[in-house]
Amino acid sequence: MPVIVAENDPIIRNIQVVLDPDTPSDRQAAIADYFSVDLPDFDTWRNELRARAASIFPAEFRMADDADAFRAALPDAEGAIVEGMAFGAAELDCAPRLKIVQKFGADLRNIDLDACAARGVPVKPLRRRVNGAVAEHVFALMLALAKKICEIGGRIDPASLEAIGYAPKLYDSRHCGRSNWGRIGGIGTLEGATLGAVGLGEIGRELARRASAFGMEVLYYQRRQLPPEVERAHGASYCGFEELLERSDFISVQLPSNAETKNMIDAAAFRRMKPGAVLINVSRAEIVDRAALIEALESGRLGGAGLDVFWEEPAAPNDPLTAFPNVVITPHTAVAARWNGARDVEEAVLNFAEAIG
């Protein structure tokens, strides 16, 4: 039975339930339920994938919480999978039978590629479809706010527009066109705007690729500046946090939640933002100071906010943030269809089958 050692990550556990039939039953049931919104017959999908990867099924899947546990599990491992955990010479020294390192993502900075090449161990990146879907959702929120779609959608008669404060009136069509007869001011465009990416990791890079297609300038901030070749590939320029806040028309947050990032977007950050800027958060709610966000919206300084994560999930009915016409909130749906995650699992499993089987 092949042994695969994995970083203990909630999403990587999806691979565990495919390859290791001894996965605890409560985890199998929970993950089947997680996929059920788009894969109601999870067992059939899993069985079909197992058949495609018959050379490595069943496998023993060992989950490790830290570097020490990871190395301790490696001596008889033929495969390893990491997301953020470092993998290099020390890990290779513990794994004489290793045949593949699978990165659960496309950013390989945490893997010593030279050390792996010297040992003849291939490293497989995985450009996760889920990350692309999240980046798409950022643009959905930005466009909804820039175009005021959530405010004016369905309001195609004068009375409904008047009800929200507009003064619709047809233009003189003898001399000009009829576009925007509702006389809705402040409709924005992404082309020519500046996107400030707070974090240019896996999701941030997907975001930057798409921003270039929209004709946006991309700034980014994180603790460590990326190599010049990575910046060029994604059309992104590094700057300090305060400069990003001051220059950006749209600010998108995609960072992990930790002690350093909690309430990172606070009252001082909102005061730094240019008037009318829009904040998007598809990462973790606690990175944004909720009271400061409400204050910035009430003052009119913040042009709008798009949120796919909330401080309580599910949220209470009639939360104050839902009353703002320039706030769009979705119920943590940015990852889109579960098929995105399922295809990521399939790719990783088949990579293992090819390298080990």
XYZ file of C-alpha atoms in Angstrom:
357
model
C 0.000 0.000 0.000
C 1.573 3.356 -1.009
C 2.044 5.971 1.704
C 1.332 9.643 1.055
C 2.210 12.287 3.645
C 0.213 15.508 3.561
C 0.082 18.861 5.263
C -3.016 18.851 7.441
C -5.168 21.321 5.571
C -8.995 21.244 5.356
C -8.958 21.235 1.551
C -6.200 18.632 1.220
C -8.382 16.342 3.334
C -10.596 16.057 0.262
C -7.794 14.003 -1.308
C -7.525 11.867 1.815
C -11.130 10.668 1.574
C -10.523 9.565 -2.007
C -7.302 7.626 -1.503
C -7.531 6.323 2.054
C -10.558 4.117 2.792
C -9.564 4.104 6.462
C -10.276 7.822 6.786
C -12.536 8.251 9.856
C -16.169 7.844 8.921
C -17.206 11.207 10.348
C -14.686 12.961 8.091
C -15.880 11.010 5.066
C -19.474 11.965 5.833
C -18.606 15.627 6.424
C -16.708 15.967 3.153
C -19.414 14.159 1.201
C -21.873 16.660 2.670
C -19.534 19.540 1.747
C -19.526 18.437 -1.899
C -23.219 17.528 -1.991
C -24.424 20.956 -3.153
C -23.022 20.151 -6.624
C -22.115 16.449 -6.332
C -25.129 14.832 -4.679
C -23.758 11.410 -5.572
C -20.339 11.924 -4.019
C -19.689 8.190 -3.681
C -20.083 7.592 -7.414
C -17.654 10.403 -8.261
C -15.170 9.105 -5.681
C -15.436 5.514 -6.905
C -14.879 6.567 -10.500
C -11.778 8.525 -9.487
C -10.495 5.561 -7.482
C -10.858 3.400 -10.571
C -8.859 5.890 -12.619
C -6.156 5.821 -9.947
C -6.298 2.086 -9.276
C -2.508 1.798 -9.148
C -2.406 3.759 -5.864
C -5.768 2.900 -4.317
C -5.974 2.105 -1.510
C -3.255 4.298 -0.027
C -2.315 5.270 3.486
C -2.730 9.017 3.833
C -0.877 10.539 6.769
C -1.789 14.068 7.813
C 0.843 16.169 9.612
C 0.185 19.326 11.633
C 3.742 20.684 11.689
C 7.211 20.213 10.187
C 8.382 17.754 12.820
C 5.344 15.521 12.388
C 5.694 15.778 8.621
C 9.305 14.585 8.664
C 8.495 11.815 11.136
C 5.900 10.438 8.711
C 8.186 10.463 5.645
C 10.545 7.437 5.941
C 8.325 5.062 3.932
C 6.421 7.700 1.966
C 6.245 7.554 -1.831
C 4.311 10.803 -2.187
C 4.098 14.110 -0.347
C 1.698 17.026 -0.656
C 2.143 20.507 0.781
C 0.426 23.861 0.519
C 2.280 26.362 2.711
C 4.669 24.063 4.569
C 8.345 24.210 3.580
C 9.811 21.215 1.759
C 13.520 20.850 1.060
C 16.687 18.908 1.783
C 15.731 18.090 5.370
C 12.482 16.486 4.244
C 14.169 14.664 1.374
C 16.716 13.204 3.789
C 13.808 11.613 5.657
C 12.164 10.205 2.536
C 14.398 7.751 0.631
C 11.416 6.240 -1.236
C 9.833 9.509 -2.305
C 8.678 9.670 -5.951
C 6.725 12.938 -6.116
C 6.125 16.198 -4.279
C 2.694 17.621 -5.085
C 2.266 21.322 -4.390
C -1.366 22.162 -3.676
C -1.058 25.402 -5.581
C 1.077 27.036 -8.249
C 3.412 29.109 -6.063
C 6.483 26.920 -5.522
C 8.472 29.285 -3.295
C 8.138 27.002 -0.264
C 9.729 24.052 -2.093
C 13.467 23.703 -2.725
C 13.268 22.835 -6.398
C 17.022 22.383 -6.784
C 17.180 19.905 -3.902
C 14.265 17.924 -5.347
C 15.838 17.895 -8.815
C 19.145 16.685 -7.394
C 17.327 13.717 -5.831
C 15.330 13.026 -8.968
C 12.024 13.817 -7.259
C 9.587 15.671 -9.541
C 7.599 18.580 -8.154
C 4.081 19.012 -9.539
C 2.339 22.397 -9.239
C -1.434 22.633 -9.291
C -2.997 25.881 -10.467
C -6.112 25.506 -8.381
C -9.375 26.132 -10.136
C -10.880 27.270 -6.836
C -8.450 30.199 -6.700
C -9.459 31.262 -10.194
C -13.111 31.123 -9.179
C -12.433 33.332 -6.149
C -10.649 35.869 -8.352
C -13.669 35.894 -10.668
C -15.889 36.595 -7.667
C -13.753 39.600 -6.741
C -14.456 41.003 -10.188
C -18.145 40.201 -9.876
C -18.258 42.266 -6.688
C -16.184 45.099 -8.161
C -18.353 45.273 -11.265
C -21.594 45.099 -9.282
C -20.440 48.072 -7.217
C -18.842 50.074 -10.036
C -21.928 49.687 -12.232
C -24.364 50.030 -9.289
C -26.036 46.815 -10.416
C -27.323 45.809 -6.985
C -28.769 49.264 -6.454
C -30.474 49.762 -9.807
C -30.994 46.205 -11.075
C -34.606 45.668 -12.073
C -35.450 49.381 -11.716
C -36.490 50.051 -15.291
C -39.434 52.374 -14.656
C -39.317 55.982 -13.430
C -41.172 55.356 -10.182
C -38.800 52.683 -8.954
C -35.804 54.897 -9.676
C -37.427 57.870 -7.998
C -38.027 55.683 -4.951
C -34.285 55.434 -4.391
C -33.562 59.095 -4.996
C -32.984 59.438 -8.722
C -34.724 61.863 -11.096
C -35.187 59.896 -14.326
C -36.096 61.812 -17.452
C -35.623 61.045 -21.128
C -33.129 63.160 -23.017
C -34.104 65.043 -26.141
C -33.668 62.252 -28.691
C -33.789 64.744 -31.537
C -30.270 65.733 -30.562
C -28.729 63.031 -28.386
C -28.995 59.430 -27.351
C -31.114 57.825 -24.673
C -28.437 56.052 -22.665
C -28.769 56.412 -18.881
C -32.196 58.020 -19.081
C -32.405 57.250 -15.366
C -29.734 59.929 -14.843
C -27.739 57.716 -12.500
C -24.490 59.451 -11.661
C -21.239 57.939 -10.504
C -21.256 54.755 -12.577
C -17.670 53.585 -12.692
C -15.402 51.576 -14.941
C -12.527 49.239 -14.201
C -10.393 50.232 -17.175
C -7.856 52.803 -16.087
C -8.572 52.215 -12.401
C -5.965 51.083 -9.882
C -6.416 47.789 -8.092
C -4.617 47.394 -4.787
C -4.074 43.723 -3.976
C -3.378 43.172 -0.293
C -1.584 39.867 -0.762
C -0.298 38.503 -4.063
C -0.314 34.810 -3.283
C -2.265 32.168 -5.171
C -5.542 34.134 -5.308
C -3.843 37.501 -5.657
C -1.968 36.334 -8.742
C -5.155 35.055 -10.344
C -6.647 38.458 -9.583
C -3.724 40.330 -11.126
C -3.925 38.301 -14.349
C -7.556 39.241 -14.780
C -6.996 42.866 -13.803
C -4.535 43.258 -16.665
C -7.206 42.097 -19.089
C -9.497 44.833 -17.743
C -6.820 47.465 -18.316
C -6.242 48.106 -14.622
C -3.023 49.140 -12.927
C -2.129 46.608 -10.227
C -0.364 47.492 -6.990
C 0.300 44.916 -4.314
C 1.465 44.822 -0.728
C 2.564 41.933 1.465
C 5.336 41.321 3.978
C 7.869 40.266 1.354
C 8.263 41.660 -2.126
C 8.138 39.079 -4.900
C 11.000 38.521 -7.370
C 10.963 40.911 -10.364
C 10.156 38.110 -12.807
C 7.006 37.213 -10.833
C 5.929 40.856 -10.727
C 6.431 41.190 -14.481
C 4.515 37.988 -15.185
C 1.500 39.335 -13.299
C 1.789 43.007 -14.242
C 1.982 44.039 -10.590
C 4.060 46.695 -8.800
C 5.068 46.500 -5.160
C 4.450 49.369 -2.757
C 3.986 50.033 0.941
C 0.642 49.438 2.630
C -0.136 53.112 3.153
C 0.747 53.981 -0.433
C -1.512 51.197 -1.690
C -4.407 52.577 0.355
C -3.829 56.103 -0.917
C -3.532 55.204 -4.607
C -6.059 52.404 -5.130
C -9.570 52.783 -6.516
C -10.373 49.176 -5.578
C -8.710 47.362 -2.695
C -8.974 43.573 -2.523
C -7.898 41.618 0.534
C -6.633 38.049 0.154
C -4.534 37.227 3.210
C -4.613 34.495 5.857
C -6.096 35.289 9.249
C -3.543 35.574 12.026
C -2.473 37.906 14.811
C -0.719 40.211 12.337
C -3.644 40.563 9.942
C -6.554 40.824 12.415
C -8.212 44.250 12.000
C -5.493 45.188 9.511
C -8.097 47.266 7.667
C -8.967 49.534 10.581
C -10.143 53.115 11.032
C -6.689 54.467 10.215
C -6.625 52.405 7.004
C -10.019 53.693 5.925
C -8.861 57.285 6.534
C -5.863 56.598 4.282
C -8.010 55.391 1.386
C -8.848 57.828 -1.357
C -12.437 59.122 -1.157
C -14.769 56.833 -3.064
C -12.491 53.782 -2.947
C -14.133 50.362 -2.864
C -13.085 47.562 -0.496
C -13.435 43.881 -1.427
C -12.847 41.079 1.080
C -12.989 37.435 -0.030
C -10.455 36.290 2.546
C -11.342 36.384 6.255
C -13.852 38.760 7.813
C -11.714 39.519 10.858
C -9.040 41.178 8.722
C -11.454 44.131 8.471
C -12.513 46.079 11.567
C -16.274 45.846 11.352
C -17.060 49.020 13.319
C -14.545 50.979 11.259
C -16.102 49.670 8.036
C -19.565 50.804 9.099
C -18.205 54.195 10.113
C -16.437 54.630 6.759
C -19.648 53.762 4.906
C -21.801 56.056 7.040
C -19.399 58.958 6.527
C -19.570 58.496 2.753
C -15.791 58.356 2.435
C -15.822 54.701 1.370
C -17.380 54.250 -2.048
C -18.618 50.745 -1.318
C -17.757 47.291 -0.039
C -18.060 43.793 -1.434
C -17.854 40.949 1.066
C -17.934 37.195 0.583
C -16.937 36.457 4.183
C -18.704 37.637 7.295
C -17.953 37.873 10.989
C -20.695 35.373 11.799
C -21.663 32.650 9.381
C -24.601 32.380 9.028
C -25.193 36.038 9.880
C -28.122 37.426 11.818
C -31.129 38.592 9.786
C -31.181 42.304 8.963
C -27.524 42.881 9.771
C -26.778 46.644 9.584
C -24.372 46.164 6.686
C -27.164 44.808 4.480
C -28.941 48.190 4.611
C -26.260 50.066 2.671
C -27.056 50.374 -1.046
C -23.338 50.364 -1.859
C -22.553 47.110 -0.040
C -22.763 43.706 -1.723
C -22.558 40.642 0.512
C -22.577 37.040 -0.663
C -22.768 33.984 1.635
C -19.198 32.670 1.203
C -19.805 31.491 -2.356
C -16.646 32.758 -4.090
C -15.259 29.233 -4.581
C -18.222 28.676 -6.908
C -19.295 25.169 -7.960
C -17.832 22.259 -6.006
C -16.650 20.913 -9.337
C -13.764 23.374 -9.108
C -12.517 21.641 -5.974
C -13.318 18.210 -7.376
C -11.198 18.857 -10.473
C -8.319 19.994 -8.257
C -8.590 16.731 -6.316
C -8.683 14.717 -9.526
C -5.550 16.384 -10.867
C -3.581 15.755 -7.673
C -4.739 12.133 -7.384
C -3.852 11.358 -10.995
C -0.446 12.997 -10.559
C 0.210 10.611 -7.670
C -0.989 7.650 -9.717
C 1.342 8.515 -12.581
C 4.402 9.047 -10.395
C 3.902 6.220 -7.894
C 1.906 3.587 -9.743
